[in-house]
Amino acid sequence: MTTSSFDRHAAWSHRLGAQYDGRGTNFALFSDHAERVELCLFDGETERRLDLPEMQGGIWFGYLPDVHPGQRYGYRVHGPYDPASGHRFNPNKLLIDPYARQLDGSVTHDPAIFGYEMESGDDTTFDTRDSAPFVPKGYVTDPSYDWDEDKVLRHRWRDSVFYEAHVRGMTMQRPDVPEDLRGTFAGLAQQPVIDHLRRIGVTALELLPVHTFLQDDYLLEKGLTNYWGYNTLNFFAPERRYLKSGEWGEIKDMVRRYHDADIEVILDVVYNHTAEGSELGPTLSFRGIDNLSYYLHGEDARHCYDTTGCGNTVNVAHPMVLRMVLDSLRHWVQEMHVDGFRFDLASTLGREATGFEREGSFFAAIRQDPVLSSIKLIAEPWDIGDGGYQVGGFPWPFREWNDKFRDDVRGFWRRGGGLKGALAERLCGSPVQFDHSNRPASSSINFVAAHDGFTLWDVVSYNEKHNEANGEDNRDGHDHNLSDNMGVEGAAEDADITAARLRRARAMLSTLMLSRGVPMLLGGDEVGNSQGGNNNAYCQDNEIGWIDWDTGHDLSGTVADLAELRRRIPALRETRFDSDTCVTRWFGPDGADMEDGDWDDDSDPVVMCHEAEGQAVLIVVNGGDDAELVLHEEGYTLDFVSEPETATLDGTALSMGWQTVAVLSKAIEERTDPDDLEETDPEEDAA
């Protein structure tokens, strides 16, 4: 425990958080409406309180010369307790520094963590119990790390293949990862895991949230946990359960290992809300520091304005809150070397006073930032508020999760009928959504399965969701799964049904990997992983939510072949929509151009002819039964079939098996428009 006083001449306000400089630590906290801020230093259970001596522009700060890495700390913030005016200051509550780089301990669900008398249910009451024993403490960290020559990677979007996974779920059942490392960043960094991703052509690992998050009391009471982590408690500190060593350097080790393998690391981040919930939630950090600044409120300042379904909405329109988000993003890029972010419920981040605004302050701040504008930025383009569905509505350089791709591909392959035209749009990069505002075709992040919903294997194995293990009588999770069990609900002993499921899964993976845009695989889909029909496994930190690497339904060879095909044929990675130098044509099974009436029957094969990069590539999609086709011209080579040995090519005669995808190609003289000779790849500057 330090015994020194603040050095007022060494203090600074321009960097928030606990900043160690090799001699001491500067502490700085933003609270525009506070009247006094106490820094609380902990040595075991002993607490020492020191008033931060300086305040400028709402930033309270002070420098302690002999505070070193490892010092545990928190804050108590004094001010009015006036819920009707939006103020909820209560110095009896120990508060987590929003900028804490690491946290020690976890939240204990006790009535003392609430700013009001929780038992009464009346948030206008004032609670006098001390919450310090029940709240994690921040601790001062040493930022030094030997990165050697490592730097953030810059894979072109056109060359990218994403793989969405969970830190724990990825390795908990991998026999080639040491048991004591499973479920941690150290386990994720093991060579067999990296080798597997390289073998199937992955260029970017996208991790579900790794920021410190809260375990919900109601889940713990049911013997469940917040597995996915979409309930952030702090935007800088990593989730301690994922650290085998307990130190944040373990993440840096993992990132460096992936960079050595030429694989980017992308983080799923949740800046739209926090774990403090509604006005009836606990006071753990932001609410007690400055509730009126950090959260959005309606006309009634007592209540939170909620567009997320999680009780509150972070007020990114406030300049200091926006700064916190940007500082957090830069921290993970500059300190941790991650390569990009996927923004959960990103429509919330674009909300201004008039609603969603694609030119709003959040997007403008990121687009002009010299660090953040050059990394990979991905939006989940929706929230639950009015006008929240914004697929195609985000500004460049953001890319977007495209749920229209998921729904149309699933619907087509289950023979839903009338979806051939919709499938053609998805193969072309969803131009209705993205061919505007000079956006490239790689604006669409294509997927057929993600963490939220059925896995790919469950899409072909279940007609209905089976979420009974979640303890909500199967009421949770959506019912719009666009799935087909192909004759038996769940696991099937019939070899023909299993073969049919594998066939359809290969066709869906082929559609994903061959469409314009950026393909994203759900971790485990390449090995036929199932969640037993659970389409909302957010609380299943167990065999339901973890990847089963020994299913007997291995599809990784197909994924690897498709990834190699994308690398080998540049036209499959085209980022331009149709132009004078990039042309798409459509043919029916007779080799004639498709006409309006030909799009109605999904059972007839359709041929997409894409000419670019000096190649003509045919993508032949047969959603129906065995078929005989006539190609529109000769000279093509059969490069890939989703169901090997079920297709043959003789001149222009192509024979295809049922529910299969084929790729054919040949070299052509590339089309050139003299007016386009000076144009560059639309991704050139963003690469």
Short mmCIF file of C-alpha atoms in Angstrom, two decimals, residues 190-538:
data_model
loop_
_atom_site.label_atom_id
_atom_site.label_comp_id
_atom_site.label_asym_id
_atom_site.label_seq_id
_atom_site.Cartn_x
_atom_site.Cartn_y
_atom_site.Cartn_z
CA GLN A 190 -1.89 -24.19 -29.52
CA GLN A 191 -0.39 -25.26 -32.83
CA PRO A 192 -2.98 -27.98 -33.68
CA VAL A 193 -5.76 -25.37 -33.52
CA ILE A 194 -3.87 -22.96 -35.74
CA ASP A 195 -2.89 -25.73 -38.16
CA HIS A 196 -6.53 -26.75 -38.52
CA LEU A 197 -7.59 -23.23 -39.44
CA ARG A 198 -4.78 -22.88 -41.95
CA ARG A 199 -5.66 -26.24 -43.50
CA ILE A 200 -9.26 -25.18 -44.24
CA GLY A 201 -8.19 -21.78 -45.61
CA VAL A 202 -9.22 -19.46 -42.77
CA THR A 203 -7.62 -15.99 -42.90
CA ALA A 204 -9.35 -14.40 -39.89
CA LEU A 205 -10.50 -15.79 -36.54
CA GLU A 206 -13.51 -13.83 -35.23
CA LEU A 207 -13.93 -14.33 -31.47
CA LEU A 208 -17.15 -13.90 -29.53
CA PRO A 209 -16.84 -11.23 -26.80
CA VAL A 210 -13.65 -11.35 -24.72
CA HIS A 211 -14.25 -8.14 -22.73
CA THR A 212 -15.04 -8.73 -19.04
CA PHE A 213 -18.74 -9.52 -18.73
CA LEU A 214 -21.26 -10.11 -15.98
CA GLN A 215 -22.68 -13.47 -15.03
CA ASP A 216 -26.44 -12.95 -14.78
CA ASP A 217 -27.94 -13.82 -11.40
CA TYR A 218 -31.03 -15.46 -12.87
CA LEU A 219 -28.85 -17.81 -14.95
CA LEU A 220 -26.65 -18.74 -12.00
CA GLU A 221 -29.75 -19.62 -9.99
CA LYS A 222 -30.66 -22.12 -12.73
CA GLY A 223 -27.16 -23.61 -12.80
CA LEU A 224 -26.39 -21.89 -16.12
CA THR A 225 -23.97 -19.14 -17.14
CA ASN A 226 -23.68 -16.25 -19.55
CA TYR A 227 -21.63 -18.26 -22.06
CA TRP A 228 -21.57 -15.95 -25.08
CA GLY A 229 -20.55 -12.88 -23.08
CA TYR A 230 -22.83 -10.21 -24.59
CA ASN A 231 -23.15 -8.41 -21.24
CA THR A 232 -20.05 -6.25 -21.01
CA LEU A 233 -18.81 -4.93 -17.66
CA ASN A 234 -15.64 -3.25 -18.93
CA PHE A 235 -14.45 -2.41 -22.45
CA PHE A 236 -10.69 -2.65 -21.80
CA ALA A 237 -10.19 -5.61 -19.44
CA PRO A 238 -10.27 -9.17 -20.83
CA GLU A 239 -12.51 -11.84 -19.32
CA ARG A 240 -10.36 -13.35 -16.59
CA ARG A 241 -11.74 -16.89 -17.03
CA TYR A 242 -10.12 -17.00 -20.47
CA LEU A 243 -6.64 -16.29 -19.06
CA LYS A 244 -4.80 -19.40 -17.94
CA SER A 245 -1.99 -17.21 -16.59
CA GLY A 246 -4.27 -14.53 -15.21
CA GLU A 247 -2.28 -11.90 -17.12
CA TRP A 248 -3.29 -10.01 -20.26
CA GLY A 249 0.05 -10.84 -21.92
CA GLU A 250 -1.48 -14.23 -22.69
CA ILE A 251 -3.75 -12.56 -25.26
CA LYS A 252 -0.77 -10.89 -26.86
CA ASP A 253 0.99 -14.25 -27.07
CA MET A 254 -2.06 -15.73 -28.79
CA VAL A 255 -2.36 -12.86 -31.28
CA ARG A 256 1.32 -13.09 -32.15
CA ARG A 257 1.02 -16.84 -32.78
CA TYR A 258 -1.90 -16.27 -35.15
CA HIS A 259 -0.09 -13.47 -36.94
CA ASP A 260 2.91 -15.76 -37.39
CA ALA A 261 0.47 -18.12 -39.16
CA ASP A 262 -0.87 -15.20 -41.28
CA ILE A 263 -4.29 -15.34 -39.57
CA GLU A 264 -5.97 -12.16 -38.40
CA VAL A 265 -7.76 -11.87 -35.05
CA ILE A 266 -11.13 -10.06 -35.01
CA LEU A 267 -13.05 -9.29 -31.81
CA ASP A 268 -16.83 -9.22 -31.42
CA VAL A 269 -17.42 -6.10 -29.30
CA VAL A 270 -20.51 -4.90 -27.42
CA TYR A 271 -20.55 -1.10 -27.08
CA ASN A 272 -24.32 -0.73 -27.42
CA HIS A 273 -25.17 -1.52 -23.77
CA THR A 274 -23.52 -2.54 -20.50
CA ALA A 275 -24.12 -5.18 -17.83
CA GLU A 276 -25.70 -2.67 -15.44
CA GLY A 277 -29.08 -3.18 -17.10
CA SER A 278 -32.03 -0.87 -16.59
CA GLU A 279 -32.48 1.69 -13.82
CA LEU A 280 -33.34 -1.30 -11.61
CA GLY A 281 -29.93 -2.88 -12.26
CA PRO A 282 -26.82 -2.79 -10.08
CA THR A 283 -24.43 0.14 -9.66
CA LEU A 284 -21.05 -1.30 -10.67
CA SER A 285 -19.34 1.34 -12.80
CA PHE A 286 -20.88 3.75 -15.32
CA ARG A 287 -24.18 4.28 -13.46
CA GLY A 288 -22.44 5.41 -10.30
CA ILE A 289 -19.76 7.45 -12.10
CA ASP A 290 -22.14 9.59 -14.17
CA ASN A 291 -25.43 7.94 -15.10
CA LEU A 292 -26.69 10.94 -17.03
CA SER A 293 -23.63 11.05 -19.31
CA TYR A 294 -22.96 7.36 -19.98
CA TYR A 295 -26.53 6.21 -20.77
CA LEU A 296 -29.35 7.34 -23.00
CA HIS A 297 -32.55 8.45 -21.27
CA GLY A 298 -35.99 9.30 -22.52
CA GLU A 299 -37.97 12.40 -21.63
CA ASP A 300 -38.14 10.92 -18.14
CA ALA A 301 -34.48 10.94 -17.04
CA ARG A 302 -35.22 8.39 -14.32
CA HIS A 303 -35.60 5.60 -16.87
CA CYS A 304 -33.09 4.21 -19.35
CA TYR A 305 -33.87 4.39 -23.07
CA ASP A 306 -33.43 0.84 -24.35
CA THR A 307 -32.92 -0.05 -28.03
CA THR A 308 -30.95 -3.21 -27.26
CA GLY A 309 -33.35 -5.34 -25.22
CA CYS A 310 -30.77 -5.41 -22.44
CA GLY A 311 -32.07 -2.61 -20.23
CA ASN A 312 -29.90 0.32 -21.28
CA THR A 313 -28.24 1.99 -24.24
CA VAL A 314 -24.74 3.47 -24.15
CA ASN A 315 -24.82 7.17 -25.03
CA VAL A 316 -22.16 7.26 -27.77
CA ALA A 317 -23.53 10.64 -28.86
CA HIS A 318 -21.83 12.11 -25.76
CA PRO A 319 -18.29 13.16 -26.76
CA MET A 320 -16.59 11.67 -23.69
CA VAL A 321 -18.50 8.40 -23.96
CA LEU A 322 -17.64 8.24 -27.65
CA ARG A 323 -14.03 8.92 -26.69
CA MET A 324 -14.14 5.97 -24.28
CA VAL A 325 -15.34 3.66 -27.05
CA LEU A 326 -12.67 4.92 -29.46
CA ASP A 327 -9.97 4.66 -26.78
CA SER A 328 -11.05 1.09 -26.12
CA LEU A 329 -10.88 0.20 -29.81
CA ARG A 330 -7.45 1.81 -30.19
CA HIS A 331 -6.25 0.02 -27.06
CA TRP A 332 -7.10 -3.37 -28.56
CA VAL A 333 -5.46 -2.46 -31.86
CA GLN A 334 -2.33 -0.67 -30.62
CA GLU A 335 -1.70 -2.56 -27.37
CA MET A 336 -3.10 -6.00 -28.26
CA HIS A 337 -2.54 -5.94 -32.06
CA VAL A 338 -6.00 -7.24 -32.99
CA ASP A 339 -6.92 -6.71 -36.63
CA GLY A 340 -10.52 -5.57 -36.49
CA PHE A 341 -13.92 -5.65 -34.82
CA ARG A 342 -17.43 -6.92 -35.34
CA PHE A 343 -19.87 -4.49 -33.68
CA ASP A 344 -22.82 -6.12 -31.94
CA LEU A 345 -26.18 -4.39 -32.61
CA ALA A 346 -24.32 -1.70 -34.52
CA SER A 347 -27.49 0.18 -35.47
CA THR A 348 -27.60 1.38 -31.86
CA LEU A 349 -24.19 2.99 -32.31
CA GLY A 350 -25.54 5.00 -35.24
CA ARG A 351 -28.57 6.38 -33.41
CA GLU A 352 -28.87 10.15 -33.25
CA ALA A 353 -31.76 12.30 -31.99
CA THR A 354 -33.66 11.65 -35.24
CA GLY A 355 -32.93 7.89 -35.36
CA PHE A 356 -30.31 5.86 -37.19
CA GLU A 357 -27.88 8.11 -39.08
CA ARG A 358 -25.25 6.57 -41.36
CA GLU A 359 -23.36 9.87 -41.31
CA GLY A 360 -23.64 10.16 -37.52
CA SER A 361 -20.93 11.00 -35.01
CA PHE A 362 -19.87 7.42 -34.26
CA PHE A 363 -19.27 6.50 -37.90
CA ALA A 364 -17.70 9.86 -38.67
CA ALA A 365 -15.28 9.50 -35.75
CA ILE A 366 -14.16 6.03 -36.84
CA ARG A 367 -13.87 6.93 -40.52
CA GLN A 368 -11.47 9.80 -39.82
CA ASP A 369 -9.43 8.03 -37.15
CA PRO A 370 -5.92 7.22 -38.50
CA VAL A 371 -5.78 3.94 -36.56
CA LEU A 372 -9.34 2.63 -36.73
CA SER A 373 -10.21 3.59 -40.31
CA SER A 374 -7.58 1.20 -41.69
CA ILE A 375 -8.59 -1.99 -39.84
CA LYS A 376 -11.44 -4.41 -40.48
CA LEU A 377 -14.80 -3.02 -39.34
CA ILE A 378 -17.91 -5.21 -39.43
CA ALA A 379 -21.43 -4.21 -38.38
CA GLU A 380 -24.24 -6.38 -37.12
CA PRO A 381 -26.66 -4.07 -38.93
CA TRP A 382 -29.70 -4.19 -36.68
CA ASP A 383 -31.10 -3.58 -33.19
CA ILE A 384 -34.63 -3.89 -31.77
CA GLY A 385 -35.51 -0.18 -31.90
CA ASP A 386 -37.64 1.56 -34.52
CA GLY A 387 -35.85 1.59 -37.87
CA GLY A 388 -33.15 -0.64 -36.44
CA TYR A 389 -32.88 -3.05 -39.39
CA GLN A 390 -30.22 -1.44 -41.58
CA VAL A 391 -28.68 -4.15 -43.78
CA GLY A 392 -26.92 -2.26 -46.55
CA GLY A 393 -27.26 1.07 -44.74
CA PHE A 394 -23.79 1.45 -43.22
CA PRO A 395 -21.05 3.66 -44.65
CA TRP A 396 -17.80 2.46 -46.19
CA PRO A 397 -15.38 1.12 -44.90
CA PHE A 398 -17.82 -0.91 -42.74
CA ARG A 399 -18.81 -4.36 -43.92
CA GLU A 400 -22.03 -5.96 -42.72
CA TRP A 401 -23.40 -9.30 -41.62
CA ASN A 402 -25.93 -10.24 -44.30
CA ASP A 403 -28.79 -12.26 -42.81
CA LYS A 404 -30.62 -12.11 -46.15
CA PHE A 405 -27.87 -14.37 -47.52
CA ARG A 406 -28.42 -16.84 -44.68
CA ASP A 407 -32.18 -16.96 -45.10
CA ASP A 408 -32.25 -17.22 -48.89
CA VAL A 409 -29.55 -19.89 -49.07
CA ARG A 410 -31.21 -21.99 -46.38
CA GLY A 411 -34.62 -21.57 -47.99
CA PHE A 412 -33.38 -22.47 -51.47
CA TRP A 413 -31.59 -25.66 -50.47
CA ARG A 414 -34.47 -26.97 -48.39
CA ARG A 415 -36.52 -26.63 -51.60
CA GLY A 416 -38.66 -23.83 -50.27
CA GLY A 417 -39.69 -22.84 -53.81
CA GLY A 418 -39.54 -19.52 -55.63
CA LEU A 419 -36.07 -18.61 -54.38
CA LYS A 420 -33.93 -19.07 -57.48
CA GLY A 421 -33.94 -15.33 -58.17
CA ALA A 422 -33.10 -14.54 -54.54
CA LEU A 423 -30.24 -17.04 -54.63
CA ALA A 424 -28.91 -15.36 -57.78
CA GLU A 425 -28.80 -12.04 -55.89
CA ARG A 426 -26.80 -13.63 -53.08
CA LEU A 427 -24.34 -15.22 -55.51
CA CYS A 428 -23.81 -11.75 -57.01
CA GLY A 429 -23.00 -10.08 -53.67
CA SER A 430 -26.50 -8.82 -52.81
CA PRO A 431 -26.42 -5.77 -55.12
CA VAL A 432 -29.83 -4.50 -53.99
CA GLN A 433 -28.36 -4.00 -50.54
CA PHE A 434 -24.77 -3.02 -51.32
CA ASP A 435 -24.37 -1.73 -54.90
CA HIS A 436 -24.58 1.94 -53.96
CA SER A 437 -22.45 4.73 -52.46
CA ASN A 438 -19.34 3.32 -54.18
CA ARG A 439 -19.39 0.26 -51.95
CA PRO A 440 -17.66 -2.94 -53.17
CA ALA A 441 -19.26 -6.39 -53.29
CA SER A 442 -17.10 -7.36 -50.33
CA SER A 443 -19.40 -5.19 -48.19
CA SER A 444 -21.47 -8.33 -47.62
CA ILE A 445 -20.31 -10.76 -44.93
CA ASN A 446 -22.03 -13.93 -46.09
CA PHE A 447 -22.95 -16.73 -43.71
CA VAL A 448 -25.35 -19.66 -43.48
CA ALA A 449 -24.90 -20.15 -39.72
CA ALA A 450 -23.60 -18.05 -36.84
CA HIS A 451 -23.42 -18.36 -33.07
CA ASP A 452 -27.01 -17.12 -32.79
CA GLY A 453 -29.22 -19.83 -34.30
CA PHE A 454 -28.83 -23.37 -35.61
CA THR A 455 -25.45 -24.73 -36.57
CA LEU A 456 -25.19 -25.86 -40.19
CA TRP A 457 -25.63 -29.51 -39.17
CA ASP A 458 -28.72 -28.66 -37.15
CA VAL A 459 -30.16 -26.82 -40.18
CA VAL A 460 -30.25 -30.18 -41.98
CA SER A 461 -31.21 -32.21 -38.87
CA TYR A 462 -34.04 -30.38 -37.10
CA ASN A 463 -37.38 -28.90 -38.08
CA GLU A 464 -37.93 -27.28 -34.69
CA LYS A 465 -35.74 -25.65 -32.05
CA HIS A 466 -34.98 -27.67 -28.92
CA ASN A 467 -33.99 -25.16 -26.24
CA GLU A 468 -35.37 -27.00 -23.21
CA ALA A 469 -31.93 -26.99 -21.53
CA ASN A 470 -32.13 -23.18 -21.31
CA GLY A 471 -34.79 -23.46 -18.62
CA GLU A 472 -37.43 -21.34 -20.38
CA ASP A 473 -39.75 -24.14 -21.56
CA ASN A 474 -38.43 -23.77 -25.12
CA ARG A 475 -39.94 -20.28 -25.41
CA ASP A 476 -36.60 -18.53 -26.06
CA GLY A 477 -34.89 -18.40 -29.44
CA HIS A 478 -36.57 -17.58 -32.72
CA ASP A 479 -38.73 -19.96 -34.76
CA HIS A 480 -37.64 -18.79 -38.23
CA ASN A 481 -34.93 -21.41 -38.75
CA LEU A 482 -35.55 -22.31 -42.42
CA SER A 483 -34.38 -25.82 -41.60
CA ASP A 484 -35.32 -29.32 -42.75
CA ASN A 485 -34.59 -32.54 -40.85
CA MET A 486 -34.77 -34.58 -44.08
CA GLY A 487 -36.98 -37.24 -42.53
CA VAL A 488 -35.91 -37.67 -38.91
CA GLU A 489 -35.78 -35.08 -36.13
CA GLY A 490 -32.26 -35.01 -34.73
CA ALA A 491 -29.64 -37.75 -34.91
CA ALA A 492 -30.41 -40.38 -37.54
CA GLU A 493 -29.31 -44.00 -37.71
CA ASP A 494 -30.40 -44.29 -41.33
CA ALA A 495 -27.27 -44.06 -43.49
CA ASP A 496 -29.23 -42.63 -46.43
CA ILE A 497 -30.51 -39.72 -44.33
CA THR A 498 -27.01 -39.00 -43.04
CA ALA A 499 -25.66 -39.07 -46.61
CA ALA A 500 -28.43 -36.70 -47.76
CA ARG A 501 -27.63 -34.32 -44.91
CA LEU A 502 -23.95 -34.32 -45.81
CA ARG A 503 -24.83 -33.67 -49.44
CA ARG A 504 -27.03 -30.67 -48.64
CA ALA A 505 -24.49 -29.30 -46.14
CA ARG A 506 -21.77 -29.46 -48.82
CA ALA A 507 -24.03 -27.65 -51.27
CA MET A 508 -24.72 -24.89 -48.74
CA LEU A 509 -21.03 -24.52 -47.89
CA SER A 510 -20.27 -24.34 -51.62
CA THR A 511 -22.84 -21.58 -52.10
CA LEU A 512 -21.27 -19.68 -49.22
CA MET A 513 -17.70 -19.95 -50.46
CA LEU A 514 -18.52 -19.23 -54.11
CA SER A 515 -20.68 -16.13 -53.64
CA ARG A 516 -19.32 -12.63 -54.09
CA GLY A 517 -18.62 -11.08 -50.71
CA VAL A 518 -16.70 -12.35 -47.70
CA PRO A 519 -17.57 -15.86 -46.45
CA MET A 520 -17.88 -16.49 -42.72
CA LEU A 521 -17.92 -20.01 -41.31
CA LEU A 522 -19.36 -20.85 -37.92
CA GLY A 523 -16.73 -22.67 -35.90
CA GLY A 524 -17.49 -26.39 -35.95
CA ASP A 525 -19.62 -26.37 -39.09
CA GLU A 526 -16.66 -27.81 -40.98
CA VAL A 527 -16.84 -30.94 -38.78
CA GLY A 528 -20.63 -31.25 -38.63
CA ASN A 529 -20.97 -29.92 -35.08
CA SER A 530 -24.47 -30.05 -33.56
CA GLN A 531 -26.00 -28.25 -30.59
CA GLY A 532 -28.78 -30.81 -30.35
CA GLY A 533 -31.24 -28.44 -31.99
CA ASN A 534 -30.59 -25.62 -29.50
CA ASN A 535 -30.70 -22.37 -31.48
CA ASN A 536 -29.99 -20.08 -28.53
CA ALA A 537 -27.03 -21.63 -26.70
CA TYR A 538 -26.08 -18.34 -25.01
#
